[in-house]
PDB file of C-alpha atoms in Angstrom:
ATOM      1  CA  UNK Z  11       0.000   0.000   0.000  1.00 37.00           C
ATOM      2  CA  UNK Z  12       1.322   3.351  -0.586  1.00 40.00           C
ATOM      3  CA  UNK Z  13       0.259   4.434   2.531  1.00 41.00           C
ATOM      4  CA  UNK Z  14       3.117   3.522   3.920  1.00 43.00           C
ATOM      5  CA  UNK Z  15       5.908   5.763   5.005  1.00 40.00           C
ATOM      6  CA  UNK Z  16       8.571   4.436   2.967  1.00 43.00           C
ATOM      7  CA  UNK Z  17       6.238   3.205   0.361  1.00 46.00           C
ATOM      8  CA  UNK Z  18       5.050   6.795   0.229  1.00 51.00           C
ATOM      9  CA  UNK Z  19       8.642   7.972  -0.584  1.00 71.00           C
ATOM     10  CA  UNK Z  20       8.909   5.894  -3.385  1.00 78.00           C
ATOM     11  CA  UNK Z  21       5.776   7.144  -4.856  1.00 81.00           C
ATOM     12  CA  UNK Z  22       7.093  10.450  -4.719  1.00 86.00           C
ATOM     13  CA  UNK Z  23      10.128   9.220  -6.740  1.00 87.00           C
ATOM     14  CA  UNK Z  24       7.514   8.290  -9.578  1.00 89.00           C
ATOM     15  CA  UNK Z  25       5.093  11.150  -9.249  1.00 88.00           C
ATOM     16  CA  UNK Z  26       8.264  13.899  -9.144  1.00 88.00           C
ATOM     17  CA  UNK Z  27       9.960  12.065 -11.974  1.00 89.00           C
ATOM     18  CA  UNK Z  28       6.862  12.225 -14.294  1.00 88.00           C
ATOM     19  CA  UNK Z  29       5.772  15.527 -13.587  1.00 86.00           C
ATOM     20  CA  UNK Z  30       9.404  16.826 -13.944  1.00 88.00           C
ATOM     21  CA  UNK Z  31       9.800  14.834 -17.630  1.00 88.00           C
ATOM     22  CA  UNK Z  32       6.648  16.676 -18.592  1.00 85.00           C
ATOM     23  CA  UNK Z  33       8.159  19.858 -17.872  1.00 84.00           C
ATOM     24  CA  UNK Z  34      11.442  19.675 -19.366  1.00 88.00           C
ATOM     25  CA  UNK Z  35       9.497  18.423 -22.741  1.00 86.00           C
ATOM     26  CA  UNK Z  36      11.605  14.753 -22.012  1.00 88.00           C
ATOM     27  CA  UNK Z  37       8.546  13.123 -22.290  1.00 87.00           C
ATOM     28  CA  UNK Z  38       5.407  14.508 -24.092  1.00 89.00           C
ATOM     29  CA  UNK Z  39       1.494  13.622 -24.647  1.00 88.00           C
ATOM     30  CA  UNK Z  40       1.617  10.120 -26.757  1.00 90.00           C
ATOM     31  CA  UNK Z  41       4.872   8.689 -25.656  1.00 91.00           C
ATOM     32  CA  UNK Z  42       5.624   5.438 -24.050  1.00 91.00           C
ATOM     33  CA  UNK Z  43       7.393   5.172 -20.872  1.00 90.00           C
ATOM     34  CA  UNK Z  44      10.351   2.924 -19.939  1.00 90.00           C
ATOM     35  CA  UNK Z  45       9.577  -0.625 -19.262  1.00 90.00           C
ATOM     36  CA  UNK Z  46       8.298  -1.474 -15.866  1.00 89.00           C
ATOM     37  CA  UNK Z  47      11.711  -3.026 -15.081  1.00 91.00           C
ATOM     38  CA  UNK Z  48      14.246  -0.445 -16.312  1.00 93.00           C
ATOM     39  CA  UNK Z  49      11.857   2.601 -15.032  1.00 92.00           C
ATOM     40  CA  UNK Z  50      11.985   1.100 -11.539  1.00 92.00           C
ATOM     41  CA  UNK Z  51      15.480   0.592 -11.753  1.00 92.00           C
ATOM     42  CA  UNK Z  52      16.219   4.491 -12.513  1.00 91.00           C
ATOM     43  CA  UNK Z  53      13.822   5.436  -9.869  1.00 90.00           C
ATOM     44  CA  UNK Z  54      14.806   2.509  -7.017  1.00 89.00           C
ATOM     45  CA  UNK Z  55      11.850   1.752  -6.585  1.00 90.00           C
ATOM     46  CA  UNK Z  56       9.903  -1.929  -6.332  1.00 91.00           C
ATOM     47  CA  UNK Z  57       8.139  -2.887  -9.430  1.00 91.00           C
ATOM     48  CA  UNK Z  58       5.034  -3.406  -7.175  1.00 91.00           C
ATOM     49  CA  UNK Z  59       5.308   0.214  -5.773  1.00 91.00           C
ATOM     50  CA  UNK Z  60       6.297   1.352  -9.418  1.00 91.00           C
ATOM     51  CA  UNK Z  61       3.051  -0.340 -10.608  1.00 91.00           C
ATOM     52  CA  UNK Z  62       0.829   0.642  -8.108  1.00 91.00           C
ATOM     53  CA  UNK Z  63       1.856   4.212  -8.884  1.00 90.00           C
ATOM     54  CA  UNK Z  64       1.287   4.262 -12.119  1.00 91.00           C
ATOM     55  CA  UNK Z  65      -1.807   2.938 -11.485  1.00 90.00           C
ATOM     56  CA  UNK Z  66      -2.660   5.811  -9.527  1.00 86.00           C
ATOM     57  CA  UNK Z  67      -1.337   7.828 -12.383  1.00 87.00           C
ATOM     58  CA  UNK Z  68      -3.542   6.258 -14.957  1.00 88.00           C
ATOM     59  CA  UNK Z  69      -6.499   6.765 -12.856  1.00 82.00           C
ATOM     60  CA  UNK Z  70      -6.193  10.515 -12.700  1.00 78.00           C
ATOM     61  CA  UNK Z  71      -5.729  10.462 -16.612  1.00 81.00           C
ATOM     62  CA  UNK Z  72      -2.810  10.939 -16.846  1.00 85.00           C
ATOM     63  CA  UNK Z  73      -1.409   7.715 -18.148  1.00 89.00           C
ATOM     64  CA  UNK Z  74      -2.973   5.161 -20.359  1.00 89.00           C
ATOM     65  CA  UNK Z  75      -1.767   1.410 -19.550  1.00 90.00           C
ATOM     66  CA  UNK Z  76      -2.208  -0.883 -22.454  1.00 90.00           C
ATOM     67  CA  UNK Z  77      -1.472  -4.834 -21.223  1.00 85.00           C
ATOM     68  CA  UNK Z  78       1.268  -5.660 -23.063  1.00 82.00           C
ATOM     69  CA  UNK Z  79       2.292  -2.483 -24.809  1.00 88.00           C
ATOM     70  CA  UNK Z  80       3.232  -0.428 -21.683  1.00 88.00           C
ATOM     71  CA  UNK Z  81       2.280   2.703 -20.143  1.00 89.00           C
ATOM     72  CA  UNK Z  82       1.596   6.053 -22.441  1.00 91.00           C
ATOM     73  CA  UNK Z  83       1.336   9.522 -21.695  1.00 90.00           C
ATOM     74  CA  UNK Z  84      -2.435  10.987 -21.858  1.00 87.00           C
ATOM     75  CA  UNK Z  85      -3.671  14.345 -22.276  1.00 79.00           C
ATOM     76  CA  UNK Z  86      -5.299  15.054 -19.393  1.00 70.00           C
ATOM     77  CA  UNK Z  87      -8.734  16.390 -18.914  1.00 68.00           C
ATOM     78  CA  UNK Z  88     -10.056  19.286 -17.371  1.00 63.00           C
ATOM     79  CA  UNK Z  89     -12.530  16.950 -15.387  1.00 61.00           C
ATOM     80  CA  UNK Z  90      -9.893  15.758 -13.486  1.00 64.00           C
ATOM     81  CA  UNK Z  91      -8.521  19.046 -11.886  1.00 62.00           C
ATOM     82  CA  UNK Z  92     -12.149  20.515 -12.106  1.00 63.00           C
ATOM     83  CA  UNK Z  93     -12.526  17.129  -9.410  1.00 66.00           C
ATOM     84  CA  UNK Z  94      -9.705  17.749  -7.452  1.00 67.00           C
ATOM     85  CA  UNK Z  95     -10.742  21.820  -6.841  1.00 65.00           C
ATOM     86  CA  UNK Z  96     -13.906  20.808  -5.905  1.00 66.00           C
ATOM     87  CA  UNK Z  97     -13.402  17.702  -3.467  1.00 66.00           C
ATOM     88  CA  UNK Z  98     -10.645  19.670  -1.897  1.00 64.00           C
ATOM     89  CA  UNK Z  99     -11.960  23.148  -1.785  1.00 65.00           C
ATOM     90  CA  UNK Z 100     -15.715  22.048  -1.084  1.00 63.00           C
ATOM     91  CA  UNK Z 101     -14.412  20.866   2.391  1.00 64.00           C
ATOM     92  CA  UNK Z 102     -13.047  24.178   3.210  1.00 63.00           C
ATOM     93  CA  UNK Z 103     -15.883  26.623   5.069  1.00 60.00           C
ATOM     94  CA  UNK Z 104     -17.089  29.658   3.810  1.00 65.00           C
ATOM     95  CA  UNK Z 105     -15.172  28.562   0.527  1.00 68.00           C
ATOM     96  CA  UNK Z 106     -17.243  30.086  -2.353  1.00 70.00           C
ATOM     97  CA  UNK Z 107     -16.532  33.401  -1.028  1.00 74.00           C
ATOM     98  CA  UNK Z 108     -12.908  32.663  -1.334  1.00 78.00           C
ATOM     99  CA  UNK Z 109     -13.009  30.782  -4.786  1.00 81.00           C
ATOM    100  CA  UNK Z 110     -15.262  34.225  -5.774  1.00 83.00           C
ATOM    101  CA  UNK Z 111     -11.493  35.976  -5.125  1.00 86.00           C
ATOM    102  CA  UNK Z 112     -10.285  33.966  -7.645  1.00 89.00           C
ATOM    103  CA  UNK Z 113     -12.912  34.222  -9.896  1.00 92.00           C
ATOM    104  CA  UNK Z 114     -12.381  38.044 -10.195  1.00 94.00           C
ATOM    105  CA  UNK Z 115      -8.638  37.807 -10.745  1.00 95.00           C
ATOM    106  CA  UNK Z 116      -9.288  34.817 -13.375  1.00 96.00           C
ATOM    107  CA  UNK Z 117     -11.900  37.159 -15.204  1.00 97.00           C
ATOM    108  CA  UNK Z 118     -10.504  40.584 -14.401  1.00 97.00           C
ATOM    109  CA  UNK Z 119      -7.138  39.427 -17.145  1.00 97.00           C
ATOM    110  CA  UNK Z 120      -9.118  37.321 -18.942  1.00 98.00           C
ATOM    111  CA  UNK Z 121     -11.798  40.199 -20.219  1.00 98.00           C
ATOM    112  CA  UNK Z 122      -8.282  42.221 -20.590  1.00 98.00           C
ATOM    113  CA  UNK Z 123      -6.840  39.421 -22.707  1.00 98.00           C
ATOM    114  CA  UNK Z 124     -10.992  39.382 -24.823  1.00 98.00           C
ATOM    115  CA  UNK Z 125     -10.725  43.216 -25.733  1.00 98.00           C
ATOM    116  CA  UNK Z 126      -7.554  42.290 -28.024  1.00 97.00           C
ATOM    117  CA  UNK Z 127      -7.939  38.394 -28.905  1.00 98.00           C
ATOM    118  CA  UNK Z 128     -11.677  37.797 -29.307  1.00 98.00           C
ATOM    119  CA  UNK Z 129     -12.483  36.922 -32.798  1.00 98.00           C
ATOM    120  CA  UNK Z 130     -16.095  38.071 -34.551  1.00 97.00           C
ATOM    121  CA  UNK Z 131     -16.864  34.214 -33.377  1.00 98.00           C
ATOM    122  CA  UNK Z 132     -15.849  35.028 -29.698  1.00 98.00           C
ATOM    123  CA  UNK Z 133     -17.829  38.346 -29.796  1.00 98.00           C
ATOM    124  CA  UNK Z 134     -21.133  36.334 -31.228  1.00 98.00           C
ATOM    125  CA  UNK Z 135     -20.212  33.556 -29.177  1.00 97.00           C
ATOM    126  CA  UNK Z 136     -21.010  36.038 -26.073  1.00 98.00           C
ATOM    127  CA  UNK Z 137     -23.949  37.845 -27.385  1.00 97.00           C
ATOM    128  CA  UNK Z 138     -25.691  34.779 -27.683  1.00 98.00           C
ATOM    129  CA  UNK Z 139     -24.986  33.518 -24.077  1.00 97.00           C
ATOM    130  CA  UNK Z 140     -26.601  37.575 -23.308  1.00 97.00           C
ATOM    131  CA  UNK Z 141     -29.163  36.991 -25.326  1.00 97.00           C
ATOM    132  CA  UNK Z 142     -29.694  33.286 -22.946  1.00 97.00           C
ATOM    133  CA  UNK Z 143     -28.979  34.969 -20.298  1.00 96.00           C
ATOM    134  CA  UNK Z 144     -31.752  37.660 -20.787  1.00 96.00           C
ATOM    135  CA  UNK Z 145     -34.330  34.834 -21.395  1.00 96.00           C
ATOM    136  CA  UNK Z 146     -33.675  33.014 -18.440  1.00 95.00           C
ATOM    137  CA  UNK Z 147     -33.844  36.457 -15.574  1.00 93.00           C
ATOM    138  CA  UNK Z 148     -36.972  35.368 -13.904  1.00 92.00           C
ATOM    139  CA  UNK Z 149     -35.421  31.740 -13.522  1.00 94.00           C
ATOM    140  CA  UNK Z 150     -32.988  30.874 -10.698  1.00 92.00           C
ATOM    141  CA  UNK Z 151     -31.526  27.849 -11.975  1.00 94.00           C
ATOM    142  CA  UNK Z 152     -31.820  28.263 -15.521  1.00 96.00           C
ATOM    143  CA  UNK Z 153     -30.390  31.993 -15.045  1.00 94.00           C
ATOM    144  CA  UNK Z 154     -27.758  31.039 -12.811  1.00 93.00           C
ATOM    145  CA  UNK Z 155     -26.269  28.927 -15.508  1.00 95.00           C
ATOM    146  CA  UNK Z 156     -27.037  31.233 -18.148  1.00 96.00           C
ATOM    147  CA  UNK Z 157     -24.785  33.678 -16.244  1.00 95.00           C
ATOM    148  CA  UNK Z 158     -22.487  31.533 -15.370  1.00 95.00           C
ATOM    149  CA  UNK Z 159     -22.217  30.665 -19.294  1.00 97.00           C
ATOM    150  CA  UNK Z 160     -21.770  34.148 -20.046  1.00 97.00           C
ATOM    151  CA  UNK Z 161     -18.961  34.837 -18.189  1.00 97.00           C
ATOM    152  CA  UNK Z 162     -17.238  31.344 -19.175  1.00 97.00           C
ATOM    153  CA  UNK Z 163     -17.991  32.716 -23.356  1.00 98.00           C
ATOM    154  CA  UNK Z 164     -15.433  35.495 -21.806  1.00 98.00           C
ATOM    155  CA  UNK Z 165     -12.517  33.686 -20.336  1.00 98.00           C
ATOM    156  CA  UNK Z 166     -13.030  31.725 -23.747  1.00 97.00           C
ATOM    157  CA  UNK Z 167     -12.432  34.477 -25.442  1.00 98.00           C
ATOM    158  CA  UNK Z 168      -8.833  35.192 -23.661  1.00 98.00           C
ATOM    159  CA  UNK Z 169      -7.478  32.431 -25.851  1.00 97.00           C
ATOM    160  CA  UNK Z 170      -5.307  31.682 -22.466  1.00 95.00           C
ATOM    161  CA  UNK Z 171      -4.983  28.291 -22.101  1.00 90.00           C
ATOM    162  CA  UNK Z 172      -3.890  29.023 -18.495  1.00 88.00           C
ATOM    163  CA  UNK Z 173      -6.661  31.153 -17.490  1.00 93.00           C
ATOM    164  CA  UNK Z 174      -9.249  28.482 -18.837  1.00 92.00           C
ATOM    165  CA  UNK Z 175      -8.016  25.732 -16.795  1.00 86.00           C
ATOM    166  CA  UNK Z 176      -7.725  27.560 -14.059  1.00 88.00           C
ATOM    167  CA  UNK Z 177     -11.643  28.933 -14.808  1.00 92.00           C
ATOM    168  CA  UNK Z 178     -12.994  25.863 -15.396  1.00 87.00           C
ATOM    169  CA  UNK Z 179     -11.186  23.689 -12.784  1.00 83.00           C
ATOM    170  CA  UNK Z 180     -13.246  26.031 -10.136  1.00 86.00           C
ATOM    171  CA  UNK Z 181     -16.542  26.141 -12.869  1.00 87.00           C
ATOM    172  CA  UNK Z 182     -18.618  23.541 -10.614  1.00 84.00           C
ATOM    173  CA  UNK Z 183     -17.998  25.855  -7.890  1.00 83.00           C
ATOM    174  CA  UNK Z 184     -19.127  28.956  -9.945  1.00 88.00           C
ATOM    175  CA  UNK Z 185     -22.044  27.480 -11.029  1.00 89.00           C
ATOM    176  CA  UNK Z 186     -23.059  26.545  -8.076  1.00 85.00           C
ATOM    177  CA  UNK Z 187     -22.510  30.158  -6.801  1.00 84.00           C
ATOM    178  CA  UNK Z 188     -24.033  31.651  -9.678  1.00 87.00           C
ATOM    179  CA  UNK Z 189     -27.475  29.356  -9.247  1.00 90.00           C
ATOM    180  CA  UNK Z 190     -27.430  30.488  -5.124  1.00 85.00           C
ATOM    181  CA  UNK Z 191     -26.729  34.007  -5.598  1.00 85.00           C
ATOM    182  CA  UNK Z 192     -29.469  34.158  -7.612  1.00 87.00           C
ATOM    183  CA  UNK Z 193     -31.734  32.376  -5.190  1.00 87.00           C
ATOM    184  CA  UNK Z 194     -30.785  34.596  -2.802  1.00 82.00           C
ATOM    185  CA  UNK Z 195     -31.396  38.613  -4.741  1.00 82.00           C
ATOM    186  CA  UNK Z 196     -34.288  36.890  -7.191  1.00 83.00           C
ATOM    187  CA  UNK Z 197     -37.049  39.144  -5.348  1.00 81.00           C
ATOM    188  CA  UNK Z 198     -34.509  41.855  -4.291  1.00 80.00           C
ATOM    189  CA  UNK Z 199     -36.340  45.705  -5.977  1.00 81.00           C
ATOM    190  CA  UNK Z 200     -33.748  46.475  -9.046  1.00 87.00           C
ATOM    191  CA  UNK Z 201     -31.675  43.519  -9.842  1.00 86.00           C
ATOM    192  CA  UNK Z 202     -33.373  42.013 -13.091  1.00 90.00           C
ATOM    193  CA  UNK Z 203     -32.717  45.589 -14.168  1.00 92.00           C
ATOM    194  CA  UNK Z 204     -29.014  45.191 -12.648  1.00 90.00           C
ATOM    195  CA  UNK Z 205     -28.041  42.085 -14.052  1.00 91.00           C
ATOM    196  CA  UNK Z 206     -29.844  43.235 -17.857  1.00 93.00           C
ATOM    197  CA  UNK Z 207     -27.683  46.375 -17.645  1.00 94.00           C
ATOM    198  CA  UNK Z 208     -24.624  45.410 -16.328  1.00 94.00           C
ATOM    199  CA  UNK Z 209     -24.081  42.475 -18.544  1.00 96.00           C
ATOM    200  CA  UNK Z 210     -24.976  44.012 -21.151  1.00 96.00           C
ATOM    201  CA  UNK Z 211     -22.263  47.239 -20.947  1.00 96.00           C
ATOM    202  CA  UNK Z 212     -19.786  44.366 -19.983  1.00 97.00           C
ATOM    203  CA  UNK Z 213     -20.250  42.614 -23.505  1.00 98.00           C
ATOM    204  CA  UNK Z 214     -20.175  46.082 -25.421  1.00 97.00           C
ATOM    205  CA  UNK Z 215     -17.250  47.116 -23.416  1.00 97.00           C
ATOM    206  CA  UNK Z 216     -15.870  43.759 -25.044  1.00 98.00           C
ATOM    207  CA  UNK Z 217     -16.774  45.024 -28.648  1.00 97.00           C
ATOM    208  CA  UNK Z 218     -15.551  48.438 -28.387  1.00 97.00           C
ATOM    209  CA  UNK Z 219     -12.024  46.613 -27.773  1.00 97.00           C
ATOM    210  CA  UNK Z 220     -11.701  48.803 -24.801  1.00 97.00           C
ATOM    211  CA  UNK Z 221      -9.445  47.061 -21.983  1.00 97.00           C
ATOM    212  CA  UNK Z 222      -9.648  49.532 -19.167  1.00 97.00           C
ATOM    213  CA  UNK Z 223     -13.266  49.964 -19.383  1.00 97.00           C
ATOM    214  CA  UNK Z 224     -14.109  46.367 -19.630  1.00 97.00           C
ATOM    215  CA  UNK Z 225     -11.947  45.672 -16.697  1.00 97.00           C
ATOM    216  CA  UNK Z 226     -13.502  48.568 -14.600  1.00 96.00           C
ATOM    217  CA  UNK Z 227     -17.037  47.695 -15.752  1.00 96.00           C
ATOM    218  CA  UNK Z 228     -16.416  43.790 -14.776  1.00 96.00           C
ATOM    219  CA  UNK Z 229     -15.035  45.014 -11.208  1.00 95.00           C
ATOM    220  CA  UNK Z 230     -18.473  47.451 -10.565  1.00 93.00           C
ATOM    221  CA  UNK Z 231     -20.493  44.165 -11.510  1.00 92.00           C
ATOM    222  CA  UNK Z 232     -18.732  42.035  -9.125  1.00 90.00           C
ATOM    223  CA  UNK Z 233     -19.011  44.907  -6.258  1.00 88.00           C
ATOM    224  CA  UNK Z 234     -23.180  45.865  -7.064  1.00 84.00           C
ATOM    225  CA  UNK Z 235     -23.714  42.092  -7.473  1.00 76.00           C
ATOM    226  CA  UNK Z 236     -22.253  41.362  -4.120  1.00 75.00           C
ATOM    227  CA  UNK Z 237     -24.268  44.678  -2.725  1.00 74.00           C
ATOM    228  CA  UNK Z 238     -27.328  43.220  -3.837  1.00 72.00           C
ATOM    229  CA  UNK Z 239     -26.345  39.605  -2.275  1.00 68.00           C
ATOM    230  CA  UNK Z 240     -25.900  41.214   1.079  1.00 68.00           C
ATOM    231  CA  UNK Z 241     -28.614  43.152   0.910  1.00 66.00           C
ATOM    232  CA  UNK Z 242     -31.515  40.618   0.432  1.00 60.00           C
ATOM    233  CA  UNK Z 243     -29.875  38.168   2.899  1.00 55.00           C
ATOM    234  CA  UNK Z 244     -30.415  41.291   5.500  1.00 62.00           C
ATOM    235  CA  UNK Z 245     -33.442  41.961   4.391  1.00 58.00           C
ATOM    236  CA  UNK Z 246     -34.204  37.733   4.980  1.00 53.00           C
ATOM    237  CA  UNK Z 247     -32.933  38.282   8.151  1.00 54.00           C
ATOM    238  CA  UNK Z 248     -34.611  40.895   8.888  1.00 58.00           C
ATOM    239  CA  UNK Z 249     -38.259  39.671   8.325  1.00 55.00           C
ATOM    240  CA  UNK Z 250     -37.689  36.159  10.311  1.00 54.00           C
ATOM    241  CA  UNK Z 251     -39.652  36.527  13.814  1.00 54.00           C
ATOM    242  CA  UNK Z 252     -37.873  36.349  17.211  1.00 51.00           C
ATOM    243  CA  UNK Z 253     -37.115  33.105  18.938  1.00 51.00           C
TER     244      UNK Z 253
END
C-alpha cells in the first residue's frame, strides 16, 4: 500500500519524476514510458510500488496502460482538476466566497486578454450567451447557468490556455454560486434591471475593444452584485420573527 511511510517515498520518486519529464518536454502527450523493469530501476523503486503508482497515475488520466504495450502519456482532462478543486476546496468553510477571489482575478485578465484576442466568433459567441442569459432572468436555476455561461464565453475568449483551466477547474464551484446568488437577490427591488444592464455594458465594453473599461465595468459588476447579495440576505434576516 502506498500508505506507507517508505512506500510513500517511493511514490514520490515516480510522481516527481513524471511531472518533472513533462516539464522539461523529455517526455510529451503520446509517448511510451520505460519498461516497468528499467523505469523502476532508474527510480529505485519496487516494481510493485512502481506499478501501483502508475496505477494511480492512470487513474487521474494521466497515463494510459495498455497490457502488453506499456504505459503512455495521456492528455489530461479538465474533469480531473475541475474534481480535485472541488473535493478539496468544497471541504473548506465559507469557501465560495474565497473561490469568488479567484474568480475576479481569473476574469478581471481574462476580459483584458478578450478586448484584443476575441475573434467576430468570440464576440457572437457572447452575445448569444446575453441573449440566454436575458431569457432566463426570472429563472434561478436556468439563469444562474445562463450567467455563469456568459462569463465562461469570456474567459473563452482570452485564448489563455492558463486562465481556462484555471476557470474551469473552479466552474462547478461557480455554477453553483451563480445558481445560489441568484436564489438569494431573485425578489430583491432592481436587480433584473441590474443584471440586464450590467451584462450588457460588460459585452459592449468587449466590442468596443476597450481594456480599461471592460476591466472597470467587470469590477463594478462584481461589487453591485455582491451589494445586492448582502442586501436581500439582510433583508431575509430581517423579516424572520424572534425566537
Amino acid at each position: 500500500m502506498l500508505a506507507q511511510s517508505e512506500d510513500l517515498s517511493g511514490a514520490e520518486k515516480v510522481f516527481a519524476f513524471f511531472r518533472n519529464a513533462l516539464l522539461d518536454g523529455t517526455l510529451k502527450t503520446g509517448e511510451r514510458l520505460l519498461g516497468e523493469r528499467e523505469l523502476a530501476l532508474k527510480l529505485g523503486v519496487s516494481r510493485p510500488l512502481l506499478r501501483e503508482a502508475l496505477r494511480s497515475l492512470s487513474m487521474l488520466g494521466f497515463l494510459d496502460i495498455q497490457h502488453g504495450r506499456g504505459a503512455f502519456v495521456r492528455h489530461a482532462e479538465i474533469s480531473v482538476l475541475s474534481d480535485f478543486f472541488t473535493f478539496s476546496l468544497a471541504q473548506q468553510p465559507d469557501i465560495l466566497d474565497d473561490v469568488m477571489q479567484a474568480r475576479i482575478a481569473i476574469e478581471c485578465q481574462a476580459i483584458r486578454l478578450a478586448c484584443d484576442r476575441a475573434s467576430e466568433t468570440d464576440l457572437k459567441g457572447i452575445g448569444s450567451k446575453l441573449t440566454r442569459l436575458m431569457d432566463t432572468l426570472h429563472d434561478p436555476a436556468e439563469g444562474g447557468a445562463a450567467d455563469f455561461a456568459f462569463h465562461q464565453a469570456i474567459v473563452d475568449a482570452s485564448h489563455s490556455e492558463a486562465l481556462n483551466t484555471l476557470y474551469r477547474a473552479i466552474g462547478d464551484l461557480l455554477r453553483r454560486s451563480h445558481i445560489q446568488r441568484r436564489e438569494v437577490t431573485i425578489s430583491e427591488p432592481g436587480v433584473i434591471d441590474y443584471l440586464v444592464d450590467a451584462h450588457r455594458e460588460v459585452f459592449l465594453s468587449i466590442v468596443d475593444r476597450n481594456p480599461d473599461a471592460a476591466d472597470r465595468k467587470l469590477r463594478e459588476h462584481f461589487a453591485i452584485g455582491d451589494a445586492f447579495r448582502r442586501r436581500s440576505l439582510i433583508s431575509a434576516f430581517s423579516r424572520r420573527p424572534a425566537t
